[in-house]
Short mmCIF file of C-alpha atoms in Angstrom, two decimals:
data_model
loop_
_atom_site.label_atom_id
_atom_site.label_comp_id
_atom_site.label_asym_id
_atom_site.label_seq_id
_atom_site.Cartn_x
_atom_site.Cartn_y
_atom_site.Cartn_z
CA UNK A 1 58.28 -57.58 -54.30
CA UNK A 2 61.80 -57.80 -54.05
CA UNK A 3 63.84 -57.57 -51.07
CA UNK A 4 67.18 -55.75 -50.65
CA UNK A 5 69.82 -56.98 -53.20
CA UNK A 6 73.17 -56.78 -52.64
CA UNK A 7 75.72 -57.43 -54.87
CA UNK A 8 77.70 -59.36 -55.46
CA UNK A 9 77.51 -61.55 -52.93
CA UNK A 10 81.37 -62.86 -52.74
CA UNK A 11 83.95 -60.43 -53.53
CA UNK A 12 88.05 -61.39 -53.67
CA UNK A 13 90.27 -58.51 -53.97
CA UNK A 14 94.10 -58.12 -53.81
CA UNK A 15 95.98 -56.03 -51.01
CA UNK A 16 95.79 -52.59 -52.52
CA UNK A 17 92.94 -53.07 -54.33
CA UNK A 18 89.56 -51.43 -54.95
CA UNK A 19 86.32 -52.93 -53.46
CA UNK A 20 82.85 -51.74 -54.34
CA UNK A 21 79.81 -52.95 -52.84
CA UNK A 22 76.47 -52.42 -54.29
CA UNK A 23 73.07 -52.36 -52.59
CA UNK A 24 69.44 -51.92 -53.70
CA UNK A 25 67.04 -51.15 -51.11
CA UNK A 26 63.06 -52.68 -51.12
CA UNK A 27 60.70 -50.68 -53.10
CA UNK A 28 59.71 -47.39 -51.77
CA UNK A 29 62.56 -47.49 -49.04
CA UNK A 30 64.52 -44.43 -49.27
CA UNK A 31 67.16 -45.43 -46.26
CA UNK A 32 69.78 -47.11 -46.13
CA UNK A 33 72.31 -48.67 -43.52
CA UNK A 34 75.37 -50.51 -43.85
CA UNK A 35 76.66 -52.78 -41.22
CA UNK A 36 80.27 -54.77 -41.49
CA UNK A 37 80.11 -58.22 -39.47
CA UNK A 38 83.80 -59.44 -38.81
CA UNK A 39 84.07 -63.48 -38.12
CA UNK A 40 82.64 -64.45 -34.86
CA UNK A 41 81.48 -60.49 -34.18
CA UNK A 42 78.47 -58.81 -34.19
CA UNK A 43 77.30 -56.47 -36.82
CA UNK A 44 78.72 -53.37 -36.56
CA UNK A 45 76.70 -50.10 -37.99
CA UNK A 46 79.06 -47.95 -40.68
CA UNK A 47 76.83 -45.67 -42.45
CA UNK A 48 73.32 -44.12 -42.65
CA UNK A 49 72.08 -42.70 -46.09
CA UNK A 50 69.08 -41.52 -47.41
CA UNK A 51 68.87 -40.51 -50.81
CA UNK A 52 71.35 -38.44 -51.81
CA UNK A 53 72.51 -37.54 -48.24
CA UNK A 54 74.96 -39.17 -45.48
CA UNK A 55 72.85 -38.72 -42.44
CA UNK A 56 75.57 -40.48 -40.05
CA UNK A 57 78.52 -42.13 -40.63
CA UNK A 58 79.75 -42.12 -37.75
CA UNK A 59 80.69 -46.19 -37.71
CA UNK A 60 82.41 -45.69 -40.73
CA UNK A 61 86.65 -45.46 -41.08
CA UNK A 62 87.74 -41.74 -41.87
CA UNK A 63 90.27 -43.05 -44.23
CA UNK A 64 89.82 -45.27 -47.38
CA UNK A 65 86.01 -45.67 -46.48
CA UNK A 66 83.50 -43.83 -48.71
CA UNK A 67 79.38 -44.14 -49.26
CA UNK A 68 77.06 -42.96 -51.67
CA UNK A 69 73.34 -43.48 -52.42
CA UNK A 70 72.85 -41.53 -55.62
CA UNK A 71 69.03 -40.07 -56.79
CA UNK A 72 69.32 -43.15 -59.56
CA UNK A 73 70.66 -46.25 -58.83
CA UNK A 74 72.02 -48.37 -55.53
CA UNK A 75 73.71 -47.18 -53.02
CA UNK A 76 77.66 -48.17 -52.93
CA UNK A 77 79.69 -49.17 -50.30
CA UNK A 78 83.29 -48.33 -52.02
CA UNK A 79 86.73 -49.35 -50.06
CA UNK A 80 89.81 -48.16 -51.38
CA UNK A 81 93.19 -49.82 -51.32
CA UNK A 82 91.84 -52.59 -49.11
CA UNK A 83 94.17 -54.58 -46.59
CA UNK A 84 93.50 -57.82 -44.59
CA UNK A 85 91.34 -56.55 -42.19
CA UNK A 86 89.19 -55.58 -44.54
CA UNK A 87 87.69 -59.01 -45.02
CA UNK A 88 84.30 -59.16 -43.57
CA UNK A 89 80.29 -60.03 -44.39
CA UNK A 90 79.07 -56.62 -45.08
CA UNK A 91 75.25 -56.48 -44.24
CA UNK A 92 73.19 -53.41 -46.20
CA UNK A 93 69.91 -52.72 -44.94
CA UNK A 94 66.88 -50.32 -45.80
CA UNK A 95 63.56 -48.91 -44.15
CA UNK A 96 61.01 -46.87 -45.74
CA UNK A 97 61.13 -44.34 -43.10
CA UNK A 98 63.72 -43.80 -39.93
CA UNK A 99 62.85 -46.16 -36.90
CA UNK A 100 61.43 -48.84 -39.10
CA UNK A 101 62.22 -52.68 -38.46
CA UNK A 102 65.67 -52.69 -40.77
CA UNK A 103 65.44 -55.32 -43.50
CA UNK A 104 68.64 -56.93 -44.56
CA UNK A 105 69.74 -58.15 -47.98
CA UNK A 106 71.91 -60.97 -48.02
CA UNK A 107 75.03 -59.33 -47.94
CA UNK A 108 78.64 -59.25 -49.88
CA UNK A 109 81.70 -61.30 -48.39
CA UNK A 110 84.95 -60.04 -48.67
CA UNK A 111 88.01 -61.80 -49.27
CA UNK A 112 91.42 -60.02 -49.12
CA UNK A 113 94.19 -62.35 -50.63
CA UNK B 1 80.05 -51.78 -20.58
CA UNK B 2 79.37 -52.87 -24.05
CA UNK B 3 76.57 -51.51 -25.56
CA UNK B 4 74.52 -54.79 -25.94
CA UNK B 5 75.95 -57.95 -24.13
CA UNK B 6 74.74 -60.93 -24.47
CA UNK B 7 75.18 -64.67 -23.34
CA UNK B 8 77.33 -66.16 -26.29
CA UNK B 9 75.66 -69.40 -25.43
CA UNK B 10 75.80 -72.00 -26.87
CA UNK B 11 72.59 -73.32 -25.41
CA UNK B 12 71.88 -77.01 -26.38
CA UNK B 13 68.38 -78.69 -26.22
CA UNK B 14 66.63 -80.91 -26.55
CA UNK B 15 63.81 -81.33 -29.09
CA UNK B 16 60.41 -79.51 -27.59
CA UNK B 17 62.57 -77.97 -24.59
CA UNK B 18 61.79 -74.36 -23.68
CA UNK B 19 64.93 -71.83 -24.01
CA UNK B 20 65.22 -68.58 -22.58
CA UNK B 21 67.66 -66.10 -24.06
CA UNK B 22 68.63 -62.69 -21.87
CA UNK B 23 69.93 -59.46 -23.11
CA UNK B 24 71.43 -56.03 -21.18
CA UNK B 25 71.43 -52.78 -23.11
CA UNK B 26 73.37 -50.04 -21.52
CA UNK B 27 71.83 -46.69 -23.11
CA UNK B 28 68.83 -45.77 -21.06
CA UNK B 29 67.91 -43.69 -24.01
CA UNK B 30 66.86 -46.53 -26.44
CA UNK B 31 63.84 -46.15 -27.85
CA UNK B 32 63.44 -49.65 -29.97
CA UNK B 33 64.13 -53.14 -29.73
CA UNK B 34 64.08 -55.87 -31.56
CA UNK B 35 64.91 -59.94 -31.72
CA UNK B 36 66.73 -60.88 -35.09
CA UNK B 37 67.82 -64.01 -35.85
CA UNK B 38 71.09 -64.93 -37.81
CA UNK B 39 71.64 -68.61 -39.61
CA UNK B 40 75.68 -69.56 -40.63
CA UNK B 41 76.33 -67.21 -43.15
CA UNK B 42 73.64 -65.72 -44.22
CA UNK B 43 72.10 -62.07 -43.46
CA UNK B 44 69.95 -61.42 -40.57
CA UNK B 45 66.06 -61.28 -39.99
CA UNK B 46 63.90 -59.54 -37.85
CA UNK B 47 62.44 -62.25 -35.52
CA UNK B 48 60.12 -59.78 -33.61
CA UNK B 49 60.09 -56.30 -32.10
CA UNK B 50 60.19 -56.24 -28.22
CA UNK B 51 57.06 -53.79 -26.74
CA UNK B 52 57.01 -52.60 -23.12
CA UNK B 53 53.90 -54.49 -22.31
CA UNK B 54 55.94 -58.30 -23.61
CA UNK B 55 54.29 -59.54 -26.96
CA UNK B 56 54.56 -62.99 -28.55
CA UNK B 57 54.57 -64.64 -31.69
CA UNK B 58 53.62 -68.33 -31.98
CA UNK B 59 55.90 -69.87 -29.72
CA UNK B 60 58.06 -66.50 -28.91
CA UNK B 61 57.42 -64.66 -26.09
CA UNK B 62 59.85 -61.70 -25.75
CA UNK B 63 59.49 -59.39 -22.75
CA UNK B 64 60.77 -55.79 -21.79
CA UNK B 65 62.28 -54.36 -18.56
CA UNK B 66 63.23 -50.54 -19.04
CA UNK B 67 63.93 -50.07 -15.52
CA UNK B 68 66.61 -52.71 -15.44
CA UNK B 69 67.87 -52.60 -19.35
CA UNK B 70 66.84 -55.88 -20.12
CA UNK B 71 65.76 -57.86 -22.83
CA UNK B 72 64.73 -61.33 -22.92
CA UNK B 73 63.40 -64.16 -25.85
CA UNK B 74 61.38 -67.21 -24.54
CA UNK B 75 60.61 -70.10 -27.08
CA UNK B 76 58.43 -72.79 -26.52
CA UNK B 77 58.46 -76.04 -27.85
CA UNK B 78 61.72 -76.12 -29.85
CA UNK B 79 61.74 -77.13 -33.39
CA UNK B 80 65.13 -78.32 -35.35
CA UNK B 81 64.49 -75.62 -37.15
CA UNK B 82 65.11 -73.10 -34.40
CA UNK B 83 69.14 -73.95 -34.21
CA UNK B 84 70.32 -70.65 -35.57
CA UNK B 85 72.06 -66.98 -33.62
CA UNK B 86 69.63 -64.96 -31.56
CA UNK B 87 71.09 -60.91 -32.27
CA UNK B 88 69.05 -58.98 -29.35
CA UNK B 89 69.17 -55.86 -30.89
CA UNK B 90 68.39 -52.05 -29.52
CA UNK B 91 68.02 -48.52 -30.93
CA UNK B 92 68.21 -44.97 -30.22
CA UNK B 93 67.06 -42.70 -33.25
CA UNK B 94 68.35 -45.03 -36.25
CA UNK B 95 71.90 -47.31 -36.58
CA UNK B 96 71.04 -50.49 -34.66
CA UNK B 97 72.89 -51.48 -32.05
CA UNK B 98 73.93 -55.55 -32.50
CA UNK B 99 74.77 -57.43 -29.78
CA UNK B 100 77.30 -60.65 -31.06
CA UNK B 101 74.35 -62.99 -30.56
CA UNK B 102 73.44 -66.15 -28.41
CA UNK B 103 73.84 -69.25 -30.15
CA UNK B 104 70.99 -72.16 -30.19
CA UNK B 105 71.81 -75.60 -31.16
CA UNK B 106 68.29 -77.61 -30.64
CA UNK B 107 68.63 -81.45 -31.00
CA UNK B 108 67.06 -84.19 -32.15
#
């Protein structure tokens, strides 16, 4: 039973650049969470999904910042034109139903050069 | 206030030594809590939830204090293997609240 995969797990982009993220959530969980963790920080929530829908995303930037979870497929965490600050560990989790214990997969690192 | 403050540690021990980690949430209105633990880059992993009544696990004892929004972790016995960031961790209908974690550094 596989846990959450993320992918990939390092990431280098440009300035400018596109980032996506990918995450899978466990079998049979339908939410998902995404958390950024910037060096020496804590995580930091950005976005609630569930299938199809953006339940809160209220963590997440207004600009450049964008989240999907599609019926088929992972959810994506995609970052558009991304700048220096962007560079963080960024954490996806899932739970088969709200208020569940969050599971984490093992998260995607990026680098902006 | 921050949300979810922490000491940022870090606590060094010895070998067998019992640690106590504290934690202070400031939303009255959390409903969950949990201990996760975090090792040097990597992702982070639910340790144990926190219940009213305290509850352990092994050698962790975590406790509950709703009237005074606080948290704490007990472990007994340190192993080597316990060196790693303690996330004391609170929620209020889903997106966790993190706070930046106290660090553990038990020594041989």
């Amino acid at each position: 039973n596989a846990g959450v995969m993320q992918n990939p797990r390092h990431l280098v982009r440009r300035r400018g650049q596109e980032a996506r993220l990918r995450c899978s959530p466990m079998k049979g969980h339908s939410h998902v969470y995404w958390y950024r963790q910037l060096p020496e920080e804590g995580l930091k929530f950005m976005v609630y999904l569930q299938k199809e829908n953006i339940i809160d995303e209220s963590g997440m930037p207004k600009e450049r910042f964008s989240a999907e979870f599609p019926k088929e497929g992972p959810s994506i965490l995609r970052i558009q034109q991304v700048v220096r600050g962007d560079s963080a560990a960024y954490f996806c989790a899932s739970t088969p139903e709200s208020n569940q214990p969050q599971h984490f997969g093992d998260g995607t690192r990026l680098s902006i050069l | 206030r921050k949300e979810v403050e922490q000491d940022p540690g870090p606590f060094n021990v010895p070998e067998g030594a019992t640690v106590a980690f504290n934690c202070t949430y400031s939303n009255s209105a959390s409903q969950s809590f949990f201990w996760y633990r975090q090792d040097c880059r990597k992702e982070p992993k639910l340790l144990m939830s926190v219940y009213s009544s305290g509850n352990e696990d092994g050698r962790f004892t975590a406790q509950l204090n709703r009237a005074s929004q606080y948290i704490s972790l007990l472990i007994r016995d340190s192993k080597l293997s316990d060196s790693a960031t303690y996330l004391c961790v609170v929620n209020k209908n889903t997106p966790l609240v993190f706070g930046k974690g106290t660090r553990l550094s038990v020594i041989a």
